[in-house]
């Protein structure tokens, strides 16, 4: 994503003359030592060409008209070069030539794909995607957007230009500029990797920039309550009915293993009498959609 060197040279294809005895004027385009050659669609008599200057010789009306057309081509090529440079992380002579000739196929970019992914995911809100998941997608999108502006001074990047260095630079940005801890960084990288995988599965990229890259997650000891501690909470008297309800829901979650959101979604229809004559919970976990069955409901768990 560094500044490129850019050169344009006009020269004659003297070994091929048309029926009028004219030679085609060729364009040699060089970017960072990478070179392409193609026709300008113009021709001129070899005797009227200044090889050293790379233009028509003399000051005749015909020479001035030819040189004016060549300058128009030079200006157009320069404009396409600047456009490609502002859009992509690196410029090649082929990109500039294709843009000039109108052969360029607009490339899929990272943030365009990410935005479409997030819009599609939002339509699944409450179906297969939780609101918290959508928030994570949006936050990762914004982190990537900030990173590219700060690190590379670009607003987006073509998918095929994402390489291993881009991946590691983003991780470094998260850990330093964004001050994310190891696990938060790992979560951002997991979502970023998901977007890259979508691009790879669709054939928009052929090389996985995450190859040989490992997402690091640190095991967290969340601790646990002992039986004695749970008993103390059970026996605790609260002056507030609201706090008693909070306590009951917490204990219910401890005994059943249900998450907060699953308890929140419980209804009377989730409680049934099973084959053993006991009350059972029947539901599907919101996060995983896996079925859940739990017997032996205590009086505290009455819905």
CSV table of C-alpha atoms in Angstrom, one decimal:
chain,number,residue,atom,x,y,z
A,1,UNK,CA,0.0,0.0,0.0
A,2,UNK,CA,3.0,2.2,-0.5
A,3,UNK,CA,3.3,4.9,-3.2
A,4,UNK,CA,3.8,3.4,-6.7
A,5,UNK,CA,6.2,4.6,-9.5
A,6,UNK,CA,4.2,5.3,-12.7
A,7,UNK,CA,5.6,5.8,-16.2
A,8,UNK,CA,4.1,6.2,-19.6
A,9,UNK,CA,6.0,5.8,-22.9
A,10,UNK,CA,4.8,6.0,-26.5
A,11,UNK,CA,6.8,4.2,-29.1
A,12,UNK,CA,6.3,2.9,-32.7
A,13,UNK,CA,5.7,-0.6,-33.8
A,14,UNK,CA,8.0,-0.1,-36.8
A,15,UNK,CA,8.2,-3.8,-37.8
A,16,UNK,CA,4.5,-3.7,-38.8
A,17,UNK,CA,3.3,-1.1,-41.3
A,18,UNK,CA,-0.3,-0.8,-42.6
A,19,UNK,CA,-1.3,-0.3,-46.2
A,20,UNK,CA,-0.8,3.4,-45.8
A,21,UNK,CA,2.8,2.9,-44.7
A,22,UNK,CA,2.1,4.0,-41.2
A,23,UNK,CA,3.2,2.3,-38.0
A,24,UNK,CA,1.0,1.8,-35.0
A,25,UNK,CA,1.8,3.9,-31.8
A,26,UNK,CA,2.1,1.6,-28.8
A,27,UNK,CA,1.8,2.5,-25.2
A,28,UNK,CA,4.3,1.1,-22.6
A,29,UNK,CA,2.9,1.4,-19.1
A,30,UNK,CA,5.2,0.7,-16.1
A,31,UNK,CA,4.1,0.6,-12.4
A,32,UNK,CA,6.8,-0.4,-9.9
A,33,UNK,CA,8.8,-2.2,-12.6
A,34,UNK,CA,5.7,-4.1,-13.7
A,35,UNK,CA,5.1,-3.4,-17.5
A,36,UNK,CA,2.3,-3.9,-20.0
A,37,UNK,CA,2.2,-2.9,-23.6
A,38,UNK,CA,-0.8,-2.2,-25.8
A,39,UNK,CA,-2.0,-0.2,-28.8
A,40,UNK,CA,-3.1,3.4,-28.7
A,41,UNK,CA,-5.2,2.8,-31.8
A,42,UNK,CA,-3.2,5.7,-33.4
A,43,UNK,CA,-0.7,5.4,-36.3
A,44,UNK,CA,1.8,7.7,-38.0
A,45,UNK,CA,4.5,7.7,-40.7
A,46,UNK,CA,7.8,6.5,-39.1
A,47,UNK,CA,9.6,9.5,-40.6
A,48,UNK,CA,7.4,11.9,-38.6
A,49,UNK,CA,8.1,10.2,-35.3
A,50,UNK,CA,10.6,11.5,-32.7
A,51,UNK,CA,11.8,8.3,-31.0
A,52,UNK,CA,13.7,10.1,-28.3
A,53,UNK,CA,10.8,12.4,-27.3
A,54,UNK,CA,8.2,9.7,-27.8
A,55,UNK,CA,5.9,11.9,-29.8
A,56,UNK,CA,5.4,13.3,-33.3
A,57,UNK,CA,8.3,15.4,-34.6
A,58,UNK,CA,8.0,19.0,-35.7
A,59,UNK,CA,5.4,21.7,-35.2
A,60,UNK,CA,3.2,21.1,-38.2
A,61,UNK,CA,-0.6,21.1,-37.8
A,62,UNK,CA,-0.6,17.3,-38.2
A,63,UNK,CA,2.1,16.9,-35.5
A,64,UNK,CA,0.3,19.1,-33.1
A,65,UNK,CA,-2.9,17.2,-33.5
A,66,UNK,CA,-1.2,13.9,-33.0
A,67,UNK,CA,0.7,15.1,-29.9
A,68,UNK,CA,-2.6,16.6,-28.5
A,69,UNK,CA,-4.2,13.1,-28.8
A,70,UNK,CA,-1.2,11.5,-27.1
A,71,UNK,CA,-1.5,14.0,-24.2
A,72,UNK,CA,-5.2,13.2,-23.9
A,73,UNK,CA,-4.2,9.5,-23.6
A,74,UNK,CA,-1.5,10.3,-21.1
A,75,UNK,CA,-4.0,12.3,-19.0
A,76,UNK,CA,-6.6,9.6,-19.1
A,77,UNK,CA,-4.0,7.0,-18.0
A,78,UNK,CA,-2.9,9.2,-15.2
A,79,UNK,CA,-6.5,9.6,-14.0
A,80,UNK,CA,-7.1,5.9,-14.1
A,81,UNK,CA,-3.8,5.3,-12.2
A,82,UNK,CA,-4.9,7.7,-9.4
A,83,UNK,CA,-8.3,6.1,-9.3
A,84,UNK,CA,-6.9,2.5,-8.9
A,85,UNK,CA,-4.4,3.8,-6.4
A,86,UNK,CA,-7.1,5.3,-4.2
A,87,UNK,CA,-9.3,2.2,-4.4
A,88,UNK,CA,-6.9,-0.7,-4.1
A,89,UNK,CA,-4.1,-1.4,-1.7
A,90,UNK,CA,-1.6,-1.8,-4.5
A,91,UNK,CA,-1.5,-0.7,-8.2
A,92,UNK,CA,-0.4,-2.8,-11.1
A,93,UNK,CA,0.1,-1.8,-14.7
A,94,UNK,CA,-2.5,-4.4,-15.8
A,95,UNK,CA,-5.1,-2.7,-13.5
A,96,UNK,CA,-4.5,0.7,-15.0
A,97,UNK,CA,-4.5,-0.7,-18.6
A,98,UNK,CA,-7.8,-2.6,-18.0
A,99,UNK,CA,-9.4,0.5,-16.5
A,100,UNK,CA,-8.3,2.6,-19.4
A,101,UNK,CA,-9.5,0.1,-22.0
A,102,UNK,CA,-12.8,-0.5,-20.2
A,103,UNK,CA,-12.0,-4.2,-19.6
A,104,UNK,CA,-12.0,-3.8,-15.8
A,105,UNK,CA,-14.5,-5.9,-13.9
A,106,UNK,CA,-15.4,-4.2,-10.7
A,107,UNK,CA,-13.9,-6.1,-7.8
A,108,UNK,CA,-15.8,-7.2,-4.7
A,109,UNK,CA,-14.5,-5.4,-1.7
A,110,UNK,CA,-14.2,-6.4,1.9
A,111,UNK,CA,-16.6,-3.8,3.5
A,112,UNK,CA,-19.1,-4.3,0.7
A,113,UNK,CA,-19.2,-8.0,1.4
A,114,UNK,CA,-19.3,-7.5,5.1
A,115,UNK,CA,-22.1,-4.9,4.9
A,116,UNK,CA,-24.2,-7.3,2.7
A,117,UNK,CA,-23.5,-10.1,5.2
A,118,UNK,CA,-24.7,-8.0,8.1
A,119,UNK,CA,-27.8,-6.9,6.3
A,120,UNK,CA,-28.7,-10.6,5.5
A,121,UNK,CA,-28.0,-11.5,9.1
A,122,UNK,CA,-30.3,-8.8,10.4
A,123,UNK,CA,-33.2,-10.4,8.5
A,124,UNK,CA,-32.6,-13.5,10.6
A,125,UNK,CA,-32.9,-11.5,13.9
A,126,UNK,CA,-35.0,-13.6,16.2
A,127,UNK,CA,-35.0,-16.5,13.8
A,128,UNK,CA,-31.5,-17.9,13.8
A,129,UNK,CA,-29.5,-14.8,14.9
A,130,UNK,CA,-29.6,-13.2,18.4
A,131,UNK,CA,-29.5,-9.4,18.7
A,132,UNK,CA,-26.1,-9.8,20.6
A,133,UNK,CA,-24.6,-11.6,17.6
A,134,UNK,CA,-25.7,-8.8,15.2
A,135,UNK,CA,-24.1,-6.3,17.5
A,136,UNK,CA,-20.8,-8.2,17.3
A,137,UNK,CA,-21.0,-8.3,13.5
A,138,UNK,CA,-21.5,-4.5,13.4
A,139,UNK,CA,-18.8,-3.8,15.8
A,140,UNK,CA,-16.3,-5.9,13.8
A,141,UNK,CA,-17.3,-4.1,10.6
A,142,UNK,CA,-16.6,-0.7,12.3
A,143,UNK,CA,-13.3,-1.9,13.7
A,144,UNK,CA,-12.1,-3.0,10.2
A,145,UNK,CA,-13.3,0.3,8.7
A,146,UNK,CA,-11.4,2.3,11.3
A,147,UNK,CA,-8.3,0.1,10.9
A,148,UNK,CA,-8.1,0.6,7.1
A,149,UNK,CA,-8.4,4.4,7.5
A,150,UNK,CA,-5.8,4.6,10.2
A,151,UNK,CA,-3.3,2.1,8.8
A,152,UNK,CA,-3.6,2.2,5.1
A,153,UNK,CA,-5.5,5.5,4.5
A,154,UNK,CA,-8.1,3.8,2.4
A,155,UNK,CA,-11.9,3.4,2.8
A,156,UNK,CA,-12.1,-0.2,1.5
A,157,UNK,CA,-10.0,-2.9,0.0
A,158,UNK,CA,-10.5,-5.4,-2.8
A,159,UNK,CA,-11.0,-8.9,-1.4
A,160,UNK,CA,-8.2,-10.4,-3.5
A,161,UNK,CA,-5.7,-7.9,-2.0
A,162,UNK,CA,-6.2,-9.1,1.6
A,163,UNK,CA,-3.1,-10.9,2.5
A,164,UNK,CA,-1.5,-12.4,5.6
A,165,UNK,CA,0.1,-9.1,6.6
A,166,UNK,CA,-3.3,-7.4,6.4
A,167,UNK,CA,-4.6,-10.0,8.9
A,168,UNK,CA,-1.7,-9.7,11.3
A,169,UNK,CA,-1.8,-5.9,11.0
A,170,UNK,CA,-5.5,-5.9,12.0
A,171,UNK,CA,-4.8,-8.1,15.0
A,172,UNK,CA,-2.0,-5.7,16.1
A,173,UNK,CA,-4.3,-2.7,15.6
A,174,UNK,CA,-6.9,-4.3,17.9
A,175,UNK,CA,-4.4,-5.1,20.6
A,176,UNK,CA,-2.7,-1.7,20.5
A,177,UNK,CA,-4.9,1.1,19.2
A,178,UNK,CA,-8.2,-0.4,20.2
A,179,UNK,CA,-6.7,-1.8,23.5
A,180,UNK,CA,-8.7,-5.1,23.2
A,181,UNK,CA,-7.7,-8.0,25.4
A,182,UNK,CA,-6.7,-11.4,23.9
A,183,UNK,CA,-10.2,-12.9,23.9
A,184,UNK,CA,-11.9,-9.8,22.5
A,185,UNK,CA,-9.3,-9.6,19.8
A,186,UNK,CA,-9.9,-13.3,19.1
A,187,UNK,CA,-13.7,-12.8,18.7
A,188,UNK,CA,-13.1,-9.9,16.2
A,189,UNK,CA,-10.7,-12.1,14.2
A,190,UNK,CA,-13.1,-15.0,14.2
A,191,UNK,CA,-15.8,-12.8,12.6
A,192,UNK,CA,-13.4,-11.3,10.2
A,193,UNK,CA,-12.3,-14.9,9.2
A,194,UNK,CA,-15.9,-15.8,8.6
A,195,UNK,CA,-16.3,-13.0,6.0
A,196,UNK,CA,-13.0,-14.1,4.3
A,197,UNK,CA,-14.3,-17.7,4.2
A,198,UNK,CA,-17.5,-16.4,2.5
A,199,UNK,CA,-15.3,-14.8,-0.2
A,200,UNK,CA,-13.2,-17.9,-0.6
A,201,UNK,CA,-16.3,-20.2,-0.9
A,202,UNK,CA,-17.7,-17.9,-3.6
A,203,UNK,CA,-14.5,-17.9,-5.6
A,204,UNK,CA,-13.7,-14.2,-5.1
A,205,UNK,CA,-10.3,-15.1,-3.6
A,206,UNK,CA,-8.2,-18.2,-4.3
A,207,UNK,CA,-5.7,-17.9,-1.4
A,208,UNK,CA,-6.8,-17.9,2.2
A,209,UNK,CA,-5.0,-15.0,4.0
A,210,UNK,CA,-5.7,-16.8,7.3
A,211,UNK,CA,-3.6,-19.8,6.3
A,212,UNK,CA,-0.9,-20.4,8.9
A,213,UNK,CA,-2.6,-17.9,11.2
A,214,UNK,CA,-3.9,-19.0,14.5
A,215,UNK,CA,-6.5,-17.2,16.5
A,216,UNK,CA,-5.5,-17.1,20.1
A,217,UNK,CA,-8.1,-17.4,22.9
A,218,UNK,CA,-7.2,-17.4,26.6
A,219,UNK,CA,-9.0,-19.9,28.9
A,220,UNK,CA,-11.0,-18.0,31.5
A,221,UNK,CA,-11.6,-19.4,34.9
A,222,UNK,CA,-15.2,-18.2,35.6
A,223,UNK,CA,-15.3,-19.7,39.0
A,224,UNK,CA,-18.2,-21.5,40.6
A,225,UNK,CA,-20.4,-21.5,43.6
A,226,UNK,CA,-20.2,-24.3,46.1
A,227,UNK,CA,-23.2,-26.1,47.5
A,228,UNK,CA,-22.9,-24.2,50.8
A,229,UNK,CA,-22.8,-20.9,49.0
A,230,UNK,CA,-25.9,-21.7,47.0
A,231,UNK,CA,-27.6,-22.7,50.2
A,232,UNK,CA,-26.8,-19.4,51.8
A,233,UNK,CA,-28.3,-17.6,48.8
A,234,UNK,CA,-31.4,-19.8,49.1
A,235,UNK,CA,-31.8,-19.0,52.8
A,236,UNK,CA,-31.2,-15.3,52.4
A,237,UNK,CA,-34.1,-13.1,53.4
A,238,UNK,CA,-34.6,-10.0,51.2
A,239,UNK,CA,-36.8,-7.0,52.1
A,240,UNK,CA,-37.7,-6.6,48.4
A,241,UNK,CA,-40.0,-8.9,46.5
A,242,UNK,CA,-38.1,-7.9,43.3
A,243,UNK,CA,-34.7,-9.1,44.8
A,244,UNK,CA,-36.4,-12.3,45.8
A,245,UNK,CA,-37.5,-12.9,42.3
A,246,UNK,CA,-34.0,-12.1,41.0
A,247,UNK,CA,-32.6,-14.7,43.5
A,248,UNK,CA,-35.1,-17.3,42.4
A,249,UNK,CA,-34.3,-16.9,38.7
A,250,UNK,CA,-30.6,-17.1,39.5
A,251,UNK,CA,-30.9,-20.3,41.5
A,252,UNK,CA,-33.2,-21.7,38.9
A,253,UNK,CA,-30.5,-21.1,36.2
A,254,UNK,CA,-27.9,-22.7,38.5
A,255,UNK,CA,-30.0,-25.9,39.0
A,256,UNK,CA,-31.1,-26.2,35.3
A,257,UNK,CA,-28.0,-24.9,33.5
A,258,UNK,CA,-30.1,-22.6,31.4
A,259,UNK,CA,-28.7,-19.3,30.3
A,260,UNK,CA,-30.4,-16.0,31.1
A,261,UNK,CA,-32.0,-15.6,27.7
A,262,UNK,CA,-33.4,-19.1,27.8
A,263,UNK,CA,-34.9,-18.5,31.2
A,264,UNK,CA,-36.3,-15.2,29.9
A,265,UNK,CA,-38.0,-17.0,27.0
A,266,UNK,CA,-39.6,-19.7,29.2
A,267,UNK,CA,-43.4,-20.0,29.2
A,268,UNK,CA,-45.8,-22.4,30.9
A,269,UNK,CA,-45.9,-24.4,27.7
A,270,UNK,CA,-42.3,-25.4,28.3
A,271,UNK,CA,-43.2,-27.3,31.5
A,272,UNK,CA,-44.7,-30.7,31.0
A,273,UNK,CA,-45.2,-34.0,33.0
A,274,UNK,CA,-43.0,-36.7,31.6
A,275,UNK,CA,-43.2,-40.5,31.7
A,276,UNK,CA,-41.8,-40.5,35.2
A,277,UNK,CA,-44.5,-38.3,36.6
A,278,UNK,CA,-42.2,-35.4,37.2
A,279,UNK,CA,-42.2,-31.9,35.8
A,280,UNK,CA,-39.8,-31.5,32.8
A,281,UNK,CA,-38.7,-28.5,30.9
A,282,UNK,CA,-38.9,-28.9,27.1
A,283,UNK,CA,-37.4,-26.2,24.9
A,284,UNK,CA,-34.7,-25.3,22.4
A,285,UNK,CA,-31.7,-23.2,23.3
A,286,UNK,CA,-31.8,-19.9,21.7
A,287,UNK,CA,-28.1,-19.8,21.0
A,288,UNK,CA,-27.6,-23.3,19.5
A,289,UNK,CA,-31.2,-24.3,18.7
A,290,UNK,CA,-30.4,-27.6,20.4
A,291,UNK,CA,-33.3,-29.3,22.3
A,292,UNK,CA,-33.1,-29.3,26.0
A,293,UNK,CA,-34.8,-31.5,28.6
A,294,UNK,CA,-34.5,-31.1,32.4
A,295,UNK,CA,-36.5,-32.9,35.1
A,296,UNK,CA,-36.9,-32.4,38.8
A,297,UNK,CA,-38.2,-28.8,39.0
A,298,UNK,CA,-38.1,-27.4,42.5
A,299,UNK,CA,-41.0,-25.3,43.9
A,300,UNK,CA,-38.9,-22.2,43.3
A,301,UNK,CA,-39.1,-23.0,39.6
A,302,UNK,CA,-42.8,-22.9,39.3
A,303,UNK,CA,-43.9,-20.7,36.4
